[in-house]
Coordinates of C-alpha atoms in Angstrom, one line a residue:
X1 CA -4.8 -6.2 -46.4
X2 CA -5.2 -10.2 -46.6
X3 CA -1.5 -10.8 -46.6
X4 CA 1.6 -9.7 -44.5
X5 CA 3.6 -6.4 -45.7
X6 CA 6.8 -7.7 -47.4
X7 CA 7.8 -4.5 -48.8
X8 CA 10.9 -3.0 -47.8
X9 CA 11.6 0.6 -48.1
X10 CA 14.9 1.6 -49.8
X11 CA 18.0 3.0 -47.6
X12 CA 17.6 6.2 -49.4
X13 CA 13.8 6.5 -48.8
X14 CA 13.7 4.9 -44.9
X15 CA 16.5 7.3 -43.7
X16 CA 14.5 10.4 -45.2
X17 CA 11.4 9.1 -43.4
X18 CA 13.1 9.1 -40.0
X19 CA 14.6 12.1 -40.2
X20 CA 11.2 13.8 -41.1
X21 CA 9.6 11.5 -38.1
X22 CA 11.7 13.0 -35.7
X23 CA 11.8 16.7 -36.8
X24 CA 7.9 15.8 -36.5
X25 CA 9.1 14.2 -33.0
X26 CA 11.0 17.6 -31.9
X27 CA 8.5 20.0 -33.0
X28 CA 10.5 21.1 -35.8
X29 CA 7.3 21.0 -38.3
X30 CA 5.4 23.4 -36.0
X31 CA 8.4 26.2 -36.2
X32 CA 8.3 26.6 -40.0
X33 CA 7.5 30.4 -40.7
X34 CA 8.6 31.6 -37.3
X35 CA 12.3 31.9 -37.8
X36 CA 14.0 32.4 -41.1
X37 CA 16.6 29.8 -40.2
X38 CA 13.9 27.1 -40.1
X39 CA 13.8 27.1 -44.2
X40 CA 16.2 24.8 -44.8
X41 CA 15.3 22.5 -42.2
X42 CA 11.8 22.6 -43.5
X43 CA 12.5 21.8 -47.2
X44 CA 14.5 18.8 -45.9
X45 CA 11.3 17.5 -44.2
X46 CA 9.1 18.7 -46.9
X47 CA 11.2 16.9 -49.1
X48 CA 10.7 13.3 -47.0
X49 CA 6.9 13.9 -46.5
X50 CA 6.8 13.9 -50.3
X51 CA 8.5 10.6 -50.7
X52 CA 6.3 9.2 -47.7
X53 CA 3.6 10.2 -50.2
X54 CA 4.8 8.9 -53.0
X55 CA 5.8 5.0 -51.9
X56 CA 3.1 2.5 -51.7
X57 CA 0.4 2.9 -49.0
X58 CA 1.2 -1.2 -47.4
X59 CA 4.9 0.4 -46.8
X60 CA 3.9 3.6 -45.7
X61 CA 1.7 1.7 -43.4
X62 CA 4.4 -0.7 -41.8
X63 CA 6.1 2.8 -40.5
X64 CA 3.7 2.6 -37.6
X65 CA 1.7 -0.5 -35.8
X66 CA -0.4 1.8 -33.3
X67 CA -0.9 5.5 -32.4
X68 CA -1.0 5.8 -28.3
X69 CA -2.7 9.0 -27.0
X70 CA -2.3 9.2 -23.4
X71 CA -4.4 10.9 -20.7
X72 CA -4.6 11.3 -17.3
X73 CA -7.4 11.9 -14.9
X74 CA -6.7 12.6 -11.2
X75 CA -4.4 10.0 -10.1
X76 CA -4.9 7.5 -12.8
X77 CA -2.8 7.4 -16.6
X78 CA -4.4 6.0 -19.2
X79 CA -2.8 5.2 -22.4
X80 CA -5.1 4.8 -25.4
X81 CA -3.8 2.9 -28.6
X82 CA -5.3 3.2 -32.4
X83 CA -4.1 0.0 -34.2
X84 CA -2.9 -0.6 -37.7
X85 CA -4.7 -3.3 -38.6
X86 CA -2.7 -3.6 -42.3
X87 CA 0.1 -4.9 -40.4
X88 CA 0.6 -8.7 -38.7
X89 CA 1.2 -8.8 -35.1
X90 CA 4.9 -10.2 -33.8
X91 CA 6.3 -11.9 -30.9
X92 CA 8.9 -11.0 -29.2
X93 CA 12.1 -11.9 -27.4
X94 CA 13.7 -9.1 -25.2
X95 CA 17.2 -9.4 -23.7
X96 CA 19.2 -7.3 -21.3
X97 CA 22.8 -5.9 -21.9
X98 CA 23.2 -4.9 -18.4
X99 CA 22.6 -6.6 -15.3
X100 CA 22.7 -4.8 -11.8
X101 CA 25.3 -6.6 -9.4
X102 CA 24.1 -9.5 -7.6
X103 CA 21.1 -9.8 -10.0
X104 CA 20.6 -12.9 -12.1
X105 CA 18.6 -14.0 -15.2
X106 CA 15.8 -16.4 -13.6
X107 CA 14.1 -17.2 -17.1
X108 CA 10.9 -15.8 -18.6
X109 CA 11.7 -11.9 -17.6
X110 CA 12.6 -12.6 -14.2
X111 CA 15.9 -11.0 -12.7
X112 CA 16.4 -11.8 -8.8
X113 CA 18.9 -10.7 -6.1
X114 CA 19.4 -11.0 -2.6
X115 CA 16.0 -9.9 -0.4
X116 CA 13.4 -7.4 -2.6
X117 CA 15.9 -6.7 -5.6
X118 CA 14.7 -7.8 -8.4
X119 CA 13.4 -6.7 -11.8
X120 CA 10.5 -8.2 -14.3
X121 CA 9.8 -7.5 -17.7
X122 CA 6.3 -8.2 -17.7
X123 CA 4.5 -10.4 -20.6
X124 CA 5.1 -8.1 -24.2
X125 CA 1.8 -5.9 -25.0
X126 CA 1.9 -6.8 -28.8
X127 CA -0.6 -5.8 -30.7
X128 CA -2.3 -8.7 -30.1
X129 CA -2.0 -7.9 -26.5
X130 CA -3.0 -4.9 -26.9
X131 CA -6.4 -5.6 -28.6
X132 CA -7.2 -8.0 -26.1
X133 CA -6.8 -5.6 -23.1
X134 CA -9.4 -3.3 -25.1
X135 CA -6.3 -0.8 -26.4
X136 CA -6.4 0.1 -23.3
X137 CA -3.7 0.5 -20.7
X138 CA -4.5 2.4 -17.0
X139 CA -2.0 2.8 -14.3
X140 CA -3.4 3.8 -11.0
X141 CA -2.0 5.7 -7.9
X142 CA 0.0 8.1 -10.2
X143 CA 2.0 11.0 -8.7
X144 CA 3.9 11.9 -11.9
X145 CA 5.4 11.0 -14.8
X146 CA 8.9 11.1 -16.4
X147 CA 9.4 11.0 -19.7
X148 CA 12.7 10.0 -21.7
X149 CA 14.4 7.7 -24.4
X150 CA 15.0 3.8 -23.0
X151 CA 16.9 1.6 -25.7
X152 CA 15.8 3.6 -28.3
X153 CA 12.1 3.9 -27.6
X154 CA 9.8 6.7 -26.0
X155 CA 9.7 5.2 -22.6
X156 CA 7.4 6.5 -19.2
X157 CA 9.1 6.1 -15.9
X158 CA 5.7 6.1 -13.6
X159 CA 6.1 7.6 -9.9
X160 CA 3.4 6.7 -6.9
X161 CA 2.0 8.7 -4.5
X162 CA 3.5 7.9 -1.4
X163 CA 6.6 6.0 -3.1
X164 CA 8.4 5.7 0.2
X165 CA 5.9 5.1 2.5
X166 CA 4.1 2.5 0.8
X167 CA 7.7 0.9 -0.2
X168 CA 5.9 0.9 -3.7
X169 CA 8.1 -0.6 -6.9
X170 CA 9.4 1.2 -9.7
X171 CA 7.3 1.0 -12.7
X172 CA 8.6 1.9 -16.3
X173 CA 6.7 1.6 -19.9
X174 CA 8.3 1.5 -23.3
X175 CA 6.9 2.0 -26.0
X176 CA 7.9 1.5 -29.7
X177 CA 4.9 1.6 -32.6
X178 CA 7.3 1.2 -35.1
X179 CA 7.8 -2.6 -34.4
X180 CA 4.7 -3.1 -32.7
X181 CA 5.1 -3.7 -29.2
X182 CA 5.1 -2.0 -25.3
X183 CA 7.6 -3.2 -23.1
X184 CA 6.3 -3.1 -19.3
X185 CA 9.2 -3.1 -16.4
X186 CA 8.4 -3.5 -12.9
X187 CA 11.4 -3.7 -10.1
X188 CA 11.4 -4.1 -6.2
X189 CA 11.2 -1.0 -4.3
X190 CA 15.0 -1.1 -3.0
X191 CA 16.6 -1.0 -6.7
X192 CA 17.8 1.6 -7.3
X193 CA 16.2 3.9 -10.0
X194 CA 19.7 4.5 -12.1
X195 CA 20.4 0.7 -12.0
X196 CA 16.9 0.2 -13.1
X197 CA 17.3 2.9 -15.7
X198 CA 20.5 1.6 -17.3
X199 CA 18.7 -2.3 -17.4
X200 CA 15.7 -0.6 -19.0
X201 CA 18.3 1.2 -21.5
X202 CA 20.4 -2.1 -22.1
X203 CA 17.2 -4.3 -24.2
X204 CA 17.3 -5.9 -27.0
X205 CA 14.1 -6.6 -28.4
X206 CA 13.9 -9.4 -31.3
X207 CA 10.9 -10.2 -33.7
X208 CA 10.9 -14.1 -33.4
X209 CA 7.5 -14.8 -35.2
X210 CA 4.0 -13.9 -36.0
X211 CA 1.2 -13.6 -34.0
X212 CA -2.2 -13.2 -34.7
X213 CA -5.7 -11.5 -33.6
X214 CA -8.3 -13.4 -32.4
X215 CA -10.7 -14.2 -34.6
X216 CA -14.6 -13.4 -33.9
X217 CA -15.1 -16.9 -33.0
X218 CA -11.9 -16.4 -30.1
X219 CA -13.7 -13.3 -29.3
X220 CA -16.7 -14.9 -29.1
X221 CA -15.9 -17.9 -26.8
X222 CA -13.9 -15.7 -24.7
X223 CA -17.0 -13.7 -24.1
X224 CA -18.6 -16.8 -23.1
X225 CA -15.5 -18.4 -20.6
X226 CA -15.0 -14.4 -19.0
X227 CA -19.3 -14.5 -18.3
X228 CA -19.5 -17.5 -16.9
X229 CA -16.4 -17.4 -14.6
X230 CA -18.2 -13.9 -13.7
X231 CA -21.5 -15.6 -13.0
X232 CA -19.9 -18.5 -11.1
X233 CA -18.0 -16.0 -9.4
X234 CA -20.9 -14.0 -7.9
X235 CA -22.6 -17.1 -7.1
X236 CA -19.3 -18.2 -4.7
X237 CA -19.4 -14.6 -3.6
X238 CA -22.9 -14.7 -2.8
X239 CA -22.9 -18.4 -0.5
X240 CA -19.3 -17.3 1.3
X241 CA -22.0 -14.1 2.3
X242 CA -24.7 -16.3 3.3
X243 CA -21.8 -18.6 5.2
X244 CA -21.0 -15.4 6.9
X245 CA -24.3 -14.0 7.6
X246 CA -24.5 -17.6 9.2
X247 CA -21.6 -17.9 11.0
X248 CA -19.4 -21.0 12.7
X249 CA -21.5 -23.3 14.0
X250 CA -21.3 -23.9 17.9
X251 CA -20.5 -27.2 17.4
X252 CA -17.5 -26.1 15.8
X253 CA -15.8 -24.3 18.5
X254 CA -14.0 -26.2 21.3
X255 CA -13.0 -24.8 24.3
X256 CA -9.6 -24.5 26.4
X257 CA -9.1 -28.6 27.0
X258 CA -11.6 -29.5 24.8
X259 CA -9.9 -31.5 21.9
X260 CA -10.2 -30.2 17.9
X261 CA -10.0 -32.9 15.9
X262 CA -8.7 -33.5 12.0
X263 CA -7.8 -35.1 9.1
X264 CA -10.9 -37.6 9.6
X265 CA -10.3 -38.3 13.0
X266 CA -6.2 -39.0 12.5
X267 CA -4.9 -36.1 14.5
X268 CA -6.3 -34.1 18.3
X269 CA -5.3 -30.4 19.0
X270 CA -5.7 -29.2 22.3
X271 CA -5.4 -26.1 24.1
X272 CA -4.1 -26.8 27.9
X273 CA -3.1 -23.0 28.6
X274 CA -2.4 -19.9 27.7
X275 CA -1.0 -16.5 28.6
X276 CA -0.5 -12.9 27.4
X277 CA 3.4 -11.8 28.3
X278 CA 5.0 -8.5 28.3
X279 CA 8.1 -9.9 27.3
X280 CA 9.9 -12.6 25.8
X281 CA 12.4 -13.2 28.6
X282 CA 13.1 -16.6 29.0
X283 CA 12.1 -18.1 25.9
X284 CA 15.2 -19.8 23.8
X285 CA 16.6 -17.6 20.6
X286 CA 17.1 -21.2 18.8
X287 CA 13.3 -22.1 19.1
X288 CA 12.0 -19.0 17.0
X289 CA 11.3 -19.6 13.8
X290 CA 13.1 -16.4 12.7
X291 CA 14.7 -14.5 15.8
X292 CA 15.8 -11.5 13.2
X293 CA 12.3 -10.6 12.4
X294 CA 12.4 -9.1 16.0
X295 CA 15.7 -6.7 15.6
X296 CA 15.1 -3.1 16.2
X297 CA 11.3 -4.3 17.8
X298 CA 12.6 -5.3 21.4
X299 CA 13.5 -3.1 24.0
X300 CA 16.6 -4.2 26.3
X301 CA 13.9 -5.9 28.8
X302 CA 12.5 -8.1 25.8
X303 CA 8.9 -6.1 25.7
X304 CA 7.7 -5.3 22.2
X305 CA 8.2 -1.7 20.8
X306 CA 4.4 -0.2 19.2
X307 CA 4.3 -0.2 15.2
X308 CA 2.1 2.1 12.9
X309 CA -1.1 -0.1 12.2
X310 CA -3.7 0.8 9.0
X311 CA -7.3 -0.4 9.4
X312 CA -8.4 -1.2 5.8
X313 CA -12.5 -1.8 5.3
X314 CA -13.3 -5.7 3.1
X315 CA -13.1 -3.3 0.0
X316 CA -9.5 -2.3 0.5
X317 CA -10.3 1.8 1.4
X318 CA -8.1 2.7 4.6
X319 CA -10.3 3.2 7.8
X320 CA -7.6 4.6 10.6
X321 CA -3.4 4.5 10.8
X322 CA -2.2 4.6 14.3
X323 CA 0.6 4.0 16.6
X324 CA -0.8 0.0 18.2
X325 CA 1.1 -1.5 21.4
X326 CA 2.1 -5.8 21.0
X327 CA 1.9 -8.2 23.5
X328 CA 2.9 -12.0 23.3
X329 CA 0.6 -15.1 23.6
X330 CA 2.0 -18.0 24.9
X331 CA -0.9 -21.1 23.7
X332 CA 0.5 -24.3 25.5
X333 CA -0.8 -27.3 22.8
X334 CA -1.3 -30.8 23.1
X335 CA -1.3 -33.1 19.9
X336 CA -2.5 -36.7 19.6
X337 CA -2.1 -38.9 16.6
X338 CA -4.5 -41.8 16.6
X339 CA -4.2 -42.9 13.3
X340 CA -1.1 -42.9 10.5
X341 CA -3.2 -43.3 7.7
X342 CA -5.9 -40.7 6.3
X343 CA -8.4 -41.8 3.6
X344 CA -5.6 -44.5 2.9
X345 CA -2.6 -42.6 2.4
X346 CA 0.4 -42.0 4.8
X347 CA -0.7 -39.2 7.0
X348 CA 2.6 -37.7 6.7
X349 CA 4.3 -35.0 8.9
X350 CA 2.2 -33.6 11.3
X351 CA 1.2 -29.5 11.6
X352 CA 2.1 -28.4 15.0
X353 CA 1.6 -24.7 14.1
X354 CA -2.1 -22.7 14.6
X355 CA -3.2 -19.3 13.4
X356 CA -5.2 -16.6 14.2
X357 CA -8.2 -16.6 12.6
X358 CA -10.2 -12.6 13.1
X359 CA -13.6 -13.1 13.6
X360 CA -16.4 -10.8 14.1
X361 CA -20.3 -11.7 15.5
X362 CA -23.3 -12.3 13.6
X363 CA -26.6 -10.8 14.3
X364 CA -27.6 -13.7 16.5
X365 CA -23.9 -14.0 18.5
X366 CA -22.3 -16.3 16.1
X367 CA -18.5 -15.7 15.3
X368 CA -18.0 -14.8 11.7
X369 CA -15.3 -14.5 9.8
X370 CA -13.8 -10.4 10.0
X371 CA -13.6 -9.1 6.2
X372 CA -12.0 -6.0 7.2
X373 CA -8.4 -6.6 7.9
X374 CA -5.0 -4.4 9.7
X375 CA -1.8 -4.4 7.5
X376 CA 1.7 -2.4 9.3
X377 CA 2.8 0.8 7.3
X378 CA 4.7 -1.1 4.6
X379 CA 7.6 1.4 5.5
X380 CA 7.4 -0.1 9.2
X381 CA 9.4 -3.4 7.7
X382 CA 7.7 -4.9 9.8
X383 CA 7.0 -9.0 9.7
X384 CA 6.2 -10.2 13.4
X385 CA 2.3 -10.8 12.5
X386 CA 2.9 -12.5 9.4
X387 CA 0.2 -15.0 8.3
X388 CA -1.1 -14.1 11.5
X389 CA 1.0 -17.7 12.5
X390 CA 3.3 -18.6 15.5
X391 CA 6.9 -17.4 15.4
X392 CA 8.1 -20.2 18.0
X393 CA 7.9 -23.8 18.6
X394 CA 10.0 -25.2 21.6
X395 CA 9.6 -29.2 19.6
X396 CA 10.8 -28.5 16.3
X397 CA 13.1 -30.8 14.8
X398 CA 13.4 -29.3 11.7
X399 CA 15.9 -26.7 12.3
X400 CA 19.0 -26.9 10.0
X401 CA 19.6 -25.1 6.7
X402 CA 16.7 -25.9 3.8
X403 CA 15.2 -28.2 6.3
X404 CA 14.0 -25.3 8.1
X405 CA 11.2 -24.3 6.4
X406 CA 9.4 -27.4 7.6
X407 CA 9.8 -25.8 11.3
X408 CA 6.4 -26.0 12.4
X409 CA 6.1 -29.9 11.5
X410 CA 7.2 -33.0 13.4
X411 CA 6.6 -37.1 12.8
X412 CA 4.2 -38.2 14.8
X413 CA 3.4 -42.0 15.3
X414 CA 0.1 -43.7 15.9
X415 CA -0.7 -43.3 19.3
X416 CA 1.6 -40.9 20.2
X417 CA 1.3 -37.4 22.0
X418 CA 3.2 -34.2 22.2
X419 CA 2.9 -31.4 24.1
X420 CA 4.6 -28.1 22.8
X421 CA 4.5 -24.2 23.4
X422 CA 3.6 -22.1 20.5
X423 CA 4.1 -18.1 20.7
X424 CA 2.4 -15.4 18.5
X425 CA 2.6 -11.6 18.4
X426 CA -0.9 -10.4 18.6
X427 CA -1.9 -6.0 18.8
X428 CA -2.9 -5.5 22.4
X429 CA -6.3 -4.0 21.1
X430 CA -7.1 -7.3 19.1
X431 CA -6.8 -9.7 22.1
X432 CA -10.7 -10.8 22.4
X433 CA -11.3 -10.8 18.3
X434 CA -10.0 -13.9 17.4
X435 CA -10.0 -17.8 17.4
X436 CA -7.0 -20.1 16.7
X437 CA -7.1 -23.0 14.1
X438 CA -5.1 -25.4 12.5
X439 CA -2.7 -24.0 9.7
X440 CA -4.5 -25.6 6.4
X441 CA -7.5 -26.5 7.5
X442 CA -11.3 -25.1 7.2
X443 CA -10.6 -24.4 3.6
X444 CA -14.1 -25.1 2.5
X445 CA -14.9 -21.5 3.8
X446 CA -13.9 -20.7 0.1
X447 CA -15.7 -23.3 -1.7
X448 CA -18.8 -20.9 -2.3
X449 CA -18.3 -22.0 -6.0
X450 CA -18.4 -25.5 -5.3
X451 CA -20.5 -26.1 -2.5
X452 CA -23.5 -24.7 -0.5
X453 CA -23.9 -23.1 2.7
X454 CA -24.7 -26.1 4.9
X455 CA -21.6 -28.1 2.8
X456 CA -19.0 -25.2 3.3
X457 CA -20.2 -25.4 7.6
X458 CA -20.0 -29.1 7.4
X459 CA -16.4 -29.4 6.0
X460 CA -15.3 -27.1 8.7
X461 CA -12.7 -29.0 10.8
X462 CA -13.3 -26.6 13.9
X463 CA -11.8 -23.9 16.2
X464 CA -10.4 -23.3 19.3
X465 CA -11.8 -20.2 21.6
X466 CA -9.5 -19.0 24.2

């Protein structure tokens, strides 16, 4: 077809059609000759299919914008759609009826509570959508599947493998090939499935306008854009591995009382000390960035309960889980600012925080940076390591209300100098694998795009080696 379907089916003739779409939908078709009581039934449907047959083919076809078939191979669903192509693609507006308590309407399908509630209905699959993701929707990590009726429409309510454990979020499809569109819902892991379920039952979905495929030309250029951000892509991939096969350069690595230097010269970090602790005896509650983060970790003499550690390889599979021990690191830091200015602008606030940057060695006894990584058991709630950054400061002065979140930075004049005490949480078994460095800088060590290997090493602002 060349133009949109206009047609409308009559009352008498749409309400027939349903009703022999969902005897079709209950199985009620397949019965006929098995049970004398079925006759009836049967002639009611056979009586619909004939006027399906009998109205124009363009409104036959507007009954149905795609066919999904679904399949699903070990732990992964896969829903397959056939399109109608007779029919123009729609946008779509989607509103809820029901909100849970304490959740609000952000804007642009975003429902938010206090700490992980929240609920988001992802970007509409239209058909246009749908085209463009190759009619092809796959869910990985699968456990099961519910099926049931959401607002009207056949709807999926997907379950993971290790729900609990992993703290993984509720994920629910809808899907409605009469109008032309699947609604995807995704919710934080401590909602509550029934409040999630009545939200998910509550939509109101509205037409508001066409859409459109894209033409051969779209297709086309979009080809083009996807290849070469792949083949730029594996070029950056490619020089970050070449930086890593390389390493730090020596000359990049300062020692305790050696001075790190950034922002062109404008600030100096040193190291004076530092110290592994048991315990966090003595240190001031009001100087933690966030004191809760350590309820239910301390024992009554301050030392740091073990957590349950996974060891994850650069490619994400899981390695080891184990029970790891925690000490604390007490860095003592000095901070010089020589200069307020910084390629002409106002330097700004100063960073007082560091990080722990995992490293590994090259052939030849460089550091590199680690590509494997350790995450807690997301059901550990746990958030001491976070960032891998500092979780006190004994200088801050940014302490009250919204003011906080700027705890780890300070004013700093020309030609003055602090000294401060930073503390991290580091696993006892990682205490020789890292170096620290200053929280936003050495970014060019993901620049592979941009820049070579010798560009990326000579952008690098430096680290400090314990």
């Amino acid at each position: 077809m060349n133009r949109k379907v206009e047609e409308r089916l009559p009352q008498i003739v749409e309400e027939r059609l349903q009703e022999a779409y969902e005897s079709i939908r209950k199985g009620e078709i397949k019965q006929v000759g098995k049970r004398r009581s079925s006759y009836r039934k049967w002639m009611g449907v056979a009586a619909a299919l004939v006027l399906v047959v009998s109205v124009p083919s363009a409104v036959y076809a507007a009954v149905s914008y795609f066919q999904k078939n679904t399949q699903q191979q070990a732990d992964s669903l896969i829903y397959e759609f056939e399109l109608n192509y007779e029919l123009i693609p729609g946008e779509y507006q989607v509103t809820p009826g029901y909100l849970p308590e304490g959740i609000s309407d952000q804007g642009a399908g975003k429902y938010y509570g206090e700490g992980d509630d929240w609920i988001t209905v992802m970007p509409i699959y239209t058909m246009a959508e749908l085209e463009k993701a190759n009619k092809e929707i796959v869910v990985d990590n699968i456990d099961k599947v519910e099926h049931t009726v959401l607002s009207g429409m056949e709807a999926d309510v997907i379950l993971f493998k290790e729900a609990e454990k992993y703290r993984r979020d509720t994920c629910l499809f809808l899907f409605n090939e009469r109008e032309g569109y699947v609604l995807n819902i995704i919710a934080g892991y401590t909602m509550s499935k029934e409040e999630v379920l009545q939200f998910a039952d509550s939509l109101s979905v509205v037409r508001i306008g066409d859409g459109g495929y894209a033409t051969e030309q779209d297709k086309t250029e979009r080809i083009k854009e996807e290849e070469a951000a792949r083949r730029a892509g594996q070029e950056g991939e490619n020089q970050e591995e070449a930086l890593r096969q390389t390493g730090v350069p020596s000359d990049k690595i300062f020692g305790v009382g050696e001075e790190l230097y950034t922002y062109g010269g404008a600030l100096g970090y040193k190291v004076t000390d530092y110290q592994f602790l048991k315990s966090l005896e003595g240190f001031a509650r009001e100087d933690f960035f966030d004191y809760a983060r350590f309820d239910g970790w301390l024992h009554e003499d301050k030392t740091l309960r073990p957590y349950k550690r996974q060891h994850y390889s650069k490619d994400g599979k899981l390695l080891s889980e184990e029970e790891t021990a925690q000490e604390i690191l007490r860095v003592d830091v000095e901070i010089s600012c020589y200069d307020d200015q910084w390629e002409g602008l106002p330097l700004g606030e100063a960073e007082l925080g560091l990080e722990l940057v995992y490293m590994d060695r090259t052939k030849d006894g460089a550091y590199t940076w680690a590509q494997d990584y350790y995450e807690a058991v997301p059901s550990e709630e746990y958030s001491l390591q976070m960032d891998n950054s500092a979780v006190y400061v004994n200088v801050a002065s940014h302490t009250e209300g919204e003011d906080r979140k700027d705890f780890f930075f300070r004013d700093m004049k020309k030609g003055e100098t602090i000294s401060y005490t930073l503390l991290f949480v580091v696993d006892k078994d990682r205490k020789e694998d890292f170096l620290l460095g200053v929280i936003g800088t050495n970014s060019s060590i993901w620049q592979g795009e941009s820049m070579t290997v010798e560009e990326m090493q000579s952008e690098l602002e430096g680290y400090i080696r314990l």
